[in-house]
Amino acid sequence: MSNIGSYEERYKNFDWKISEQELEYGKDGQYNIGYYCSDRICEKGLGSKPALIWEGFTGEVKKYTYDDIRAYSNTTAKFLQDQGVKPGDRVCLFMDKIPELYICFLGILKMGGIAQPLFSAFGEEALITRLDDAKTKAILTTRKHAGKVRRIRKDLPELATIIIVDADDKPLNPGEVSFGMEKLPRVEKFDIVKVERETPSVLHYTSGTTGKPKGAQHVHNSLVAQYITSKWVLDLKADDIYWCTADPGWVTGTSYGIIGPWANGVTQVVLDAGFSAQNWYAFIERMKVTMWYSAPTAIRMLMKEGFDAVKKHDLSSLRHLASVGEPLNAEAVIWSEKAFGKPFYDTFWQTETGAMMICNYPGMKVKPGSMGKPFPGIIASVVNPKTFEPVDKPGTVGLIAFRPGWPSMMRAYWNNKETYDGKFKNGWYLSGDRSSIDADGYYWFVGRDDDVINTAGHLVGPFEIESALLEHPAVA
């Protein structure tokens, strides 16, 4: 049986205190995400359980137990304190998907810092824009990416320290320090900084497709939503082997690639290698992945490889599949049912929402191409873009909107109050995305508000056009 059980019953009777009670959130005045993703799991007697199994592009495999990530995140926290990093300072993580990225993230939170993960493929311009806006105090990076940071450092007066996590004995520049997470003495005991629910925890920059990138500021209380959505939407269970393909440089990679799974005490696997259907299927088979969370773009790339690539591997371990990041075409849902014997369950949320908002749930009927229904505790609607009043006719296109107040809602755009305030109208948070709601309460994505096409008086989104094209036999 799925963790969520009956969606209708859960939605009708839901209270966020359900999540808080399961987490024992606030026990002994503790609200720090870092504690709930490591120390708490160890206190439950699961310290020897694998927390992270990492595989690099060369085939190298590293395994870390919950006790390991607890101790190594402590080591990170103490090291940052020794470097003069203070609670509230922004600490950037700029590296590939190596173990340090995941574990140091918790260490930053444990010492009260604000974690600022950035995608490692960013160039110098993208990097300096975000570091300058956040007034970042320290950055953890690798030799591979240090050159970018060095070249822009002169323009970042607030950046006090560059920390190289794989420097070993290589020479460093002034103002740079080496941090060998596993080479320093393990810190078994660390006084995790006590924070409040509303203490800032993570600063994630939006992609900037509609203007200058904006830093969405999240708080430790976001854990309450990330924990329960991981349990009910991803259906995480104690014996799962979970794979989230997202990079922690983006919000999915932190909310559901670090916080959600580790707060639930599951084993997650990470593949730090280039994409290919062969690599991915072999990884799933090798690791016996049971829950797979990926993106529609990747799914469509797998579709191009066809069913023969699937048949070469034993993927029978897969129990549940979900997708995020962009609309999931009906074609992809139908294909996955044929390829894996089960559909991908689409989920909708944003950097700004911090956690899943509209989803398809295990055990609930999936309508291929639909976003699903609002998560319990989320009051959602489609509103008129001029009056910001909910539309009352099924099938009417409008803006997806949410009543503010869910735990993981961003609390600010960093240094951008005017833009933040503009996201709220008539008591609603406006997502900037358009959809309709059918007679059964399912949401159907149309497109970004600024991407919608008016044809013969009807609003049509690029996603709808793409979906129609994919149904044509001439489209590969």
PDB file of C-alpha atoms in Angstrom, residues 208-351:
ATOM      1  CA  GLY A 208      16.901  33.852 -14.975  1.00  0.00           C
ATOM      2  CA  THR A 209      14.984  33.000 -18.176  1.00  0.00           C
ATOM      3  CA  THR A 210      12.664  35.943 -17.534  1.00  0.00           C
ATOM      4  CA  GLY A 211      15.251  38.486 -16.433  1.00  0.00           C
ATOM      5  CA  LYS A 212      18.046  38.737 -13.894  1.00  0.00           C
ATOM      6  CA  PRO A 213      18.375  35.618 -11.708  1.00  0.00           C
ATOM      7  CA  LYS A 214      16.550  35.981  -8.414  1.00  0.00           C
ATOM      8  CA  GLY A 215      17.684  34.418  -5.155  1.00  0.00           C
ATOM      9  CA  ALA A 216      14.796  32.541  -3.549  1.00  0.00           C
ATOM     10  CA  GLN A 217      15.456  32.479   0.187  1.00  0.00           C
ATOM     11  CA  HIS A 218      14.211  29.425   2.064  1.00  0.00           C
ATOM     12  CA  VAL A 219      14.139  28.678   5.788  1.00  0.00           C
ATOM     13  CA  HIS A 220      14.697  25.637   8.001  1.00  0.00           C
ATOM     14  CA  ASN A 221      10.938  25.183   8.376  1.00  0.00           C
ATOM     15  CA  SER A 222      10.851  24.046   4.732  1.00  0.00           C
ATOM     16  CA  LEU A 223      11.879  20.622   6.027  1.00  0.00           C
ATOM     17  CA  VAL A 224       8.308  20.061   7.221  1.00  0.00           C
ATOM     18  CA  ALA A 225       7.038  20.096   3.623  1.00  0.00           C
ATOM     19  CA  GLN A 226      10.044  18.398   2.036  1.00  0.00           C
ATOM     20  CA  TYR A 227       9.874  15.472   4.447  1.00  0.00           C
ATOM     21  CA  ILE A 228       6.187  14.646   4.039  1.00  0.00           C
ATOM     22  CA  THR A 229       6.067  15.214   0.263  1.00  0.00           C
ATOM     23  CA  SER A 230       9.016  12.843  -0.116  1.00  0.00           C
ATOM     24  CA  LYS A 231       7.150  10.261   1.914  1.00  0.00           C
ATOM     25  CA  TRP A 232       3.745  10.616   0.263  1.00  0.00           C
ATOM     26  CA  VAL A 233       4.507  11.646  -3.336  1.00  0.00           C
ATOM     27  CA  LEU A 234       7.769   9.782  -3.891  1.00  0.00           C
ATOM     28  CA  ASP A 235       6.393   7.036  -1.639  1.00  0.00           C
ATOM     29  CA  LEU A 236       9.765   6.567   0.072  1.00  0.00           C
ATOM     30  CA  LYS A 237       9.967   3.499   2.262  1.00  0.00           C
ATOM     31  CA  ALA A 238      12.649   2.253   4.661  1.00  0.00           C
ATOM     32  CA  ASP A 239      14.126  -0.301   2.255  1.00  0.00           C
ATOM     33  CA  ASP A 240      14.105   1.885  -0.864  1.00  0.00           C
ATOM     34  CA  ILE A 241      17.127   2.582  -3.035  1.00  0.00           C
ATOM     35  CA  TYR A 242      16.335   6.073  -4.278  1.00  0.00           C
ATOM     36  CA  TRP A 243      17.804   7.882  -7.271  1.00  0.00           C
ATOM     37  CA  CYS A 244      17.153  11.567  -7.932  1.00  0.00           C
ATOM     38  CA  THR A 245      18.935  12.523 -11.141  1.00  0.00           C
ATOM     39  CA  ALA A 246      18.810  16.279 -10.437  1.00  0.00           C
ATOM     40  CA  ASP A 247      21.939  18.280  -9.687  1.00  0.00           C
ATOM     41  CA  PRO A 248      21.907  19.982  -6.242  1.00  0.00           C
ATOM     42  CA  GLY A 249      22.837  23.181  -8.054  1.00  0.00           C
ATOM     43  CA  TRP A 250      19.088  23.340  -8.688  1.00  0.00           C
ATOM     44  CA  VAL A 251      16.307  23.175  -6.126  1.00  0.00           C
ATOM     45  CA  THR A 252      15.179  19.627  -6.955  1.00  0.00           C
ATOM     46  CA  GLY A 253      18.668  18.390  -6.192  1.00  0.00           C
ATOM     47  CA  THR A 254      18.559  19.834  -2.676  1.00  0.00           C
ATOM     48  CA  SER A 255      14.893  19.480  -1.689  1.00  0.00           C
ATOM     49  CA  TYR A 256      14.640  15.931  -3.063  1.00  0.00           C
ATOM     50  CA  GLY A 257      18.266  14.992  -3.698  1.00  0.00           C
ATOM     51  CA  ILE A 258      19.449  15.712  -0.139  1.00  0.00           C
ATOM     52  CA  ILE A 259      16.866  16.888   2.391  1.00  0.00           C
ATOM     53  CA  GLY A 260      13.784  14.798   1.604  1.00  0.00           C
ATOM     54  CA  PRO A 261      15.408  11.376   1.283  1.00  0.00           C
ATOM     55  CA  TRP A 262      17.815  11.776   4.188  1.00  0.00           C
ATOM     56  CA  ALA A 263      15.123  13.147   6.508  1.00  0.00           C
ATOM     57  CA  ASN A 264      13.222   9.953   5.655  1.00  0.00           C
ATOM     58  CA  GLY A 265      16.265   7.808   6.401  1.00  0.00           C
ATOM     59  CA  VAL A 266      16.472   6.110   3.005  1.00  0.00           C
ATOM     60  CA  THR A 267      19.502   5.072   0.974  1.00  0.00           C
ATOM     61  CA  GLN A 268      20.104   7.240  -2.047  1.00  0.00           C
ATOM     62  CA  VAL A 269      22.425   6.651  -4.972  1.00  0.00           C
ATOM     63  CA  VAL A 270      24.178   9.250  -7.123  1.00  0.00           C
ATOM     64  CA  LEU A 271      25.698   8.834 -10.581  1.00  0.00           C
ATOM     65  CA  ASP A 272      28.256  11.504 -11.453  1.00  0.00           C
ATOM     66  CA  ALA A 273      28.655  10.643 -15.116  1.00  0.00           C
ATOM     67  CA  GLY A 274      27.404  11.803 -18.476  1.00  0.00           C
ATOM     68  CA  PHE A 275      23.978  10.882 -19.763  1.00  0.00           C
ATOM     69  CA  SER A 276      23.320   7.861 -21.926  1.00  0.00           C
ATOM     70  CA  ALA A 277      20.504   5.346 -21.848  1.00  0.00           C
ATOM     71  CA  GLN A 278      23.044   2.555 -21.481  1.00  0.00           C
ATOM     72  CA  ASN A 279      24.712   4.222 -18.471  1.00  0.00           C
ATOM     73  CA  TRP A 280      21.428   4.981 -16.751  1.00  0.00           C
ATOM     74  CA  TYR A 281      19.832   1.581 -17.244  1.00  0.00           C
ATOM     75  CA  ALA A 282      23.020  -0.184 -16.175  1.00  0.00           C
ATOM     76  CA  PHE A 283      23.178   2.010 -13.071  1.00  0.00           C
ATOM     77  CA  ILE A 284      19.568   1.208 -12.133  1.00  0.00           C
ATOM     78  CA  GLU A 285      20.262  -2.495 -12.609  1.00  0.00           C
ATOM     79  CA  ARG A 286      23.555  -2.392 -10.703  1.00  0.00           C
ATOM     80  CA  MET A 287      22.213  -0.399  -7.762  1.00  0.00           C
ATOM     81  CA  LYS A 288      18.784  -2.080  -7.789  1.00  0.00           C
ATOM     82  CA  VAL A 289      17.070   1.314  -7.768  1.00  0.00           C
ATOM     83  CA  THR A 290      13.484   1.149  -6.519  1.00  0.00           C
ATOM     84  CA  MET A 291      12.375   4.802  -6.678  1.00  0.00           C
ATOM     85  CA  TRP A 292      13.484   6.991  -9.584  1.00  0.00           C
ATOM     86  CA  TYR A 293      12.892  10.768  -9.768  1.00  0.00           C
ATOM     87  CA  SER A 294      13.940  12.355 -13.052  1.00  0.00           C
ATOM     88  CA  ALA A 295      13.067  14.999 -15.648  1.00  0.00           C
ATOM     89  CA  PRO A 296      10.927  14.882 -18.810  1.00  0.00           C
ATOM     90  CA  THR A 297      13.878  15.914 -20.991  1.00  0.00           C
ATOM     91  CA  ALA A 298      15.808  12.858 -19.815  1.00  0.00           C
ATOM     92  CA  ILE A 299      12.752  10.650 -20.271  1.00  0.00           C
ATOM     93  CA  ARG A 300      12.303  11.845 -23.853  1.00  0.00           C
ATOM     94  CA  MET A 301      15.988  11.149 -24.526  1.00  0.00           C
ATOM     95  CA  LEU A 302      15.475   7.622 -23.221  1.00  0.00           C
ATOM     96  CA  MET A 303      12.449   7.285 -25.504  1.00  0.00           C
ATOM     97  CA  LYS A 304      14.653   8.014 -28.520  1.00  0.00           C
ATOM     98  CA  GLU A 305      16.817   5.013 -27.623  1.00  0.00           C
ATOM     99  CA  GLY A 306      13.749   2.799 -27.910  1.00  0.00           C
ATOM    100  CA  PHE A 307      12.575  -0.345 -26.174  1.00  0.00           C
ATOM    101  CA  ASP A 308      15.571  -2.431 -27.244  1.00  0.00           C
ATOM    102  CA  ALA A 309      17.840  -0.470 -24.887  1.00  0.00           C
ATOM    103  CA  VAL A 310      15.439  -1.183 -22.026  1.00  0.00           C
ATOM    104  CA  LYS A 311      15.292  -4.908 -22.772  1.00  0.00           C
ATOM    105  CA  LYS A 312      19.065  -5.267 -22.378  1.00  0.00           C
ATOM    106  CA  HIS A 313      18.788  -4.647 -18.626  1.00  0.00           C
ATOM    107  CA  ASP A 314      16.983  -6.082 -15.634  1.00  0.00           C
ATOM    108  CA  LEU A 315      15.013  -3.113 -14.322  1.00  0.00           C
ATOM    109  CA  SER A 316      12.586  -5.179 -12.268  1.00  0.00           C
ATOM    110  CA  SER A 317      13.726  -3.456  -9.052  1.00  0.00           C
ATOM    111  CA  LEU A 318      11.885  -0.266 -10.082  1.00  0.00           C
ATOM    112  CA  ARG A 319       8.802   0.241  -7.932  1.00  0.00           C
ATOM    113  CA  HIS A 320       7.812   3.879  -8.441  1.00  0.00           C
ATOM    114  CA  LEU A 321       8.756   6.588 -10.964  1.00  0.00           C
ATOM    115  CA  ALA A 322       8.222  10.351 -10.847  1.00  0.00           C
ATOM    116  CA  SER A 323       9.223  13.375 -12.919  1.00  0.00           C
ATOM    117  CA  VAL A 324       9.794  17.080 -12.344  1.00  0.00           C
ATOM    118  CA  GLY A 325      11.185  20.213 -13.932  1.00  0.00           C
ATOM    119  CA  GLU A 326       8.943  20.703 -16.943  1.00  0.00           C
ATOM    120  CA  PRO A 327       5.642  19.354 -18.257  1.00  0.00           C
ATOM    121  CA  LEU A 328       5.494  15.606 -18.851  1.00  0.00           C
ATOM    122  CA  ASN A 329       3.825  14.824 -22.174  1.00  0.00           C
ATOM    123  CA  ALA A 330       1.168  12.129 -22.271  1.00  0.00           C
ATOM    124  CA  GLU A 331       3.338  10.357 -24.846  1.00  0.00           C
ATOM    125  CA  ALA A 332       6.127   9.956 -22.270  1.00  0.00           C
ATOM    126  CA  VAL A 333       3.747   8.601 -19.628  1.00  0.00           C
ATOM    127  CA  ILE A 334       2.349   6.015 -22.026  1.00  0.00           C
ATOM    128  CA  TRP A 335       5.841   5.067 -23.206  1.00  0.00           C
ATOM    129  CA  SER A 336       7.106   4.525 -19.659  1.00  0.00           C
ATOM    130  CA  GLU A 337       4.201   2.186 -18.935  1.00  0.00           C
ATOM    131  CA  LYS A 338       5.225   0.078 -21.916  1.00  0.00           C
ATOM    132  CA  ALA A 339       8.961   0.291 -21.177  1.00  0.00           C
ATOM    133  CA  PHE A 340       9.000  -0.181 -17.401  1.00  0.00           C
ATOM    134  CA  GLY A 341       5.548  -1.544 -16.639  1.00  0.00           C
ATOM    135  CA  LYS A 342       4.631   1.595 -14.717  1.00  0.00           C
ATOM    136  CA  PRO A 343       4.085   5.271 -15.536  1.00  0.00           C
ATOM    137  CA  PHE A 344       6.106   8.292 -14.515  1.00  0.00           C
ATOM    138  CA  TYR A 345       4.046  10.325 -12.042  1.00  0.00           C
ATOM    139  CA  ASP A 346       4.341  14.022 -12.862  1.00  0.00           C
ATOM    140  CA  THR A 347       4.969  16.587 -10.112  1.00  0.00           C
ATOM    141  CA  PHE A 348       4.718  20.374 -10.325  1.00  0.00           C
ATOM    142  CA  TRP A 349       6.513  22.890  -8.132  1.00  0.00           C
ATOM    143  CA  GLN A 350       9.041  25.706  -8.399  1.00  0.00           C
ATOM    144  CA  THR A 351      12.236  27.060  -6.899  1.00  0.00           C
TER     145      THR A 351
END
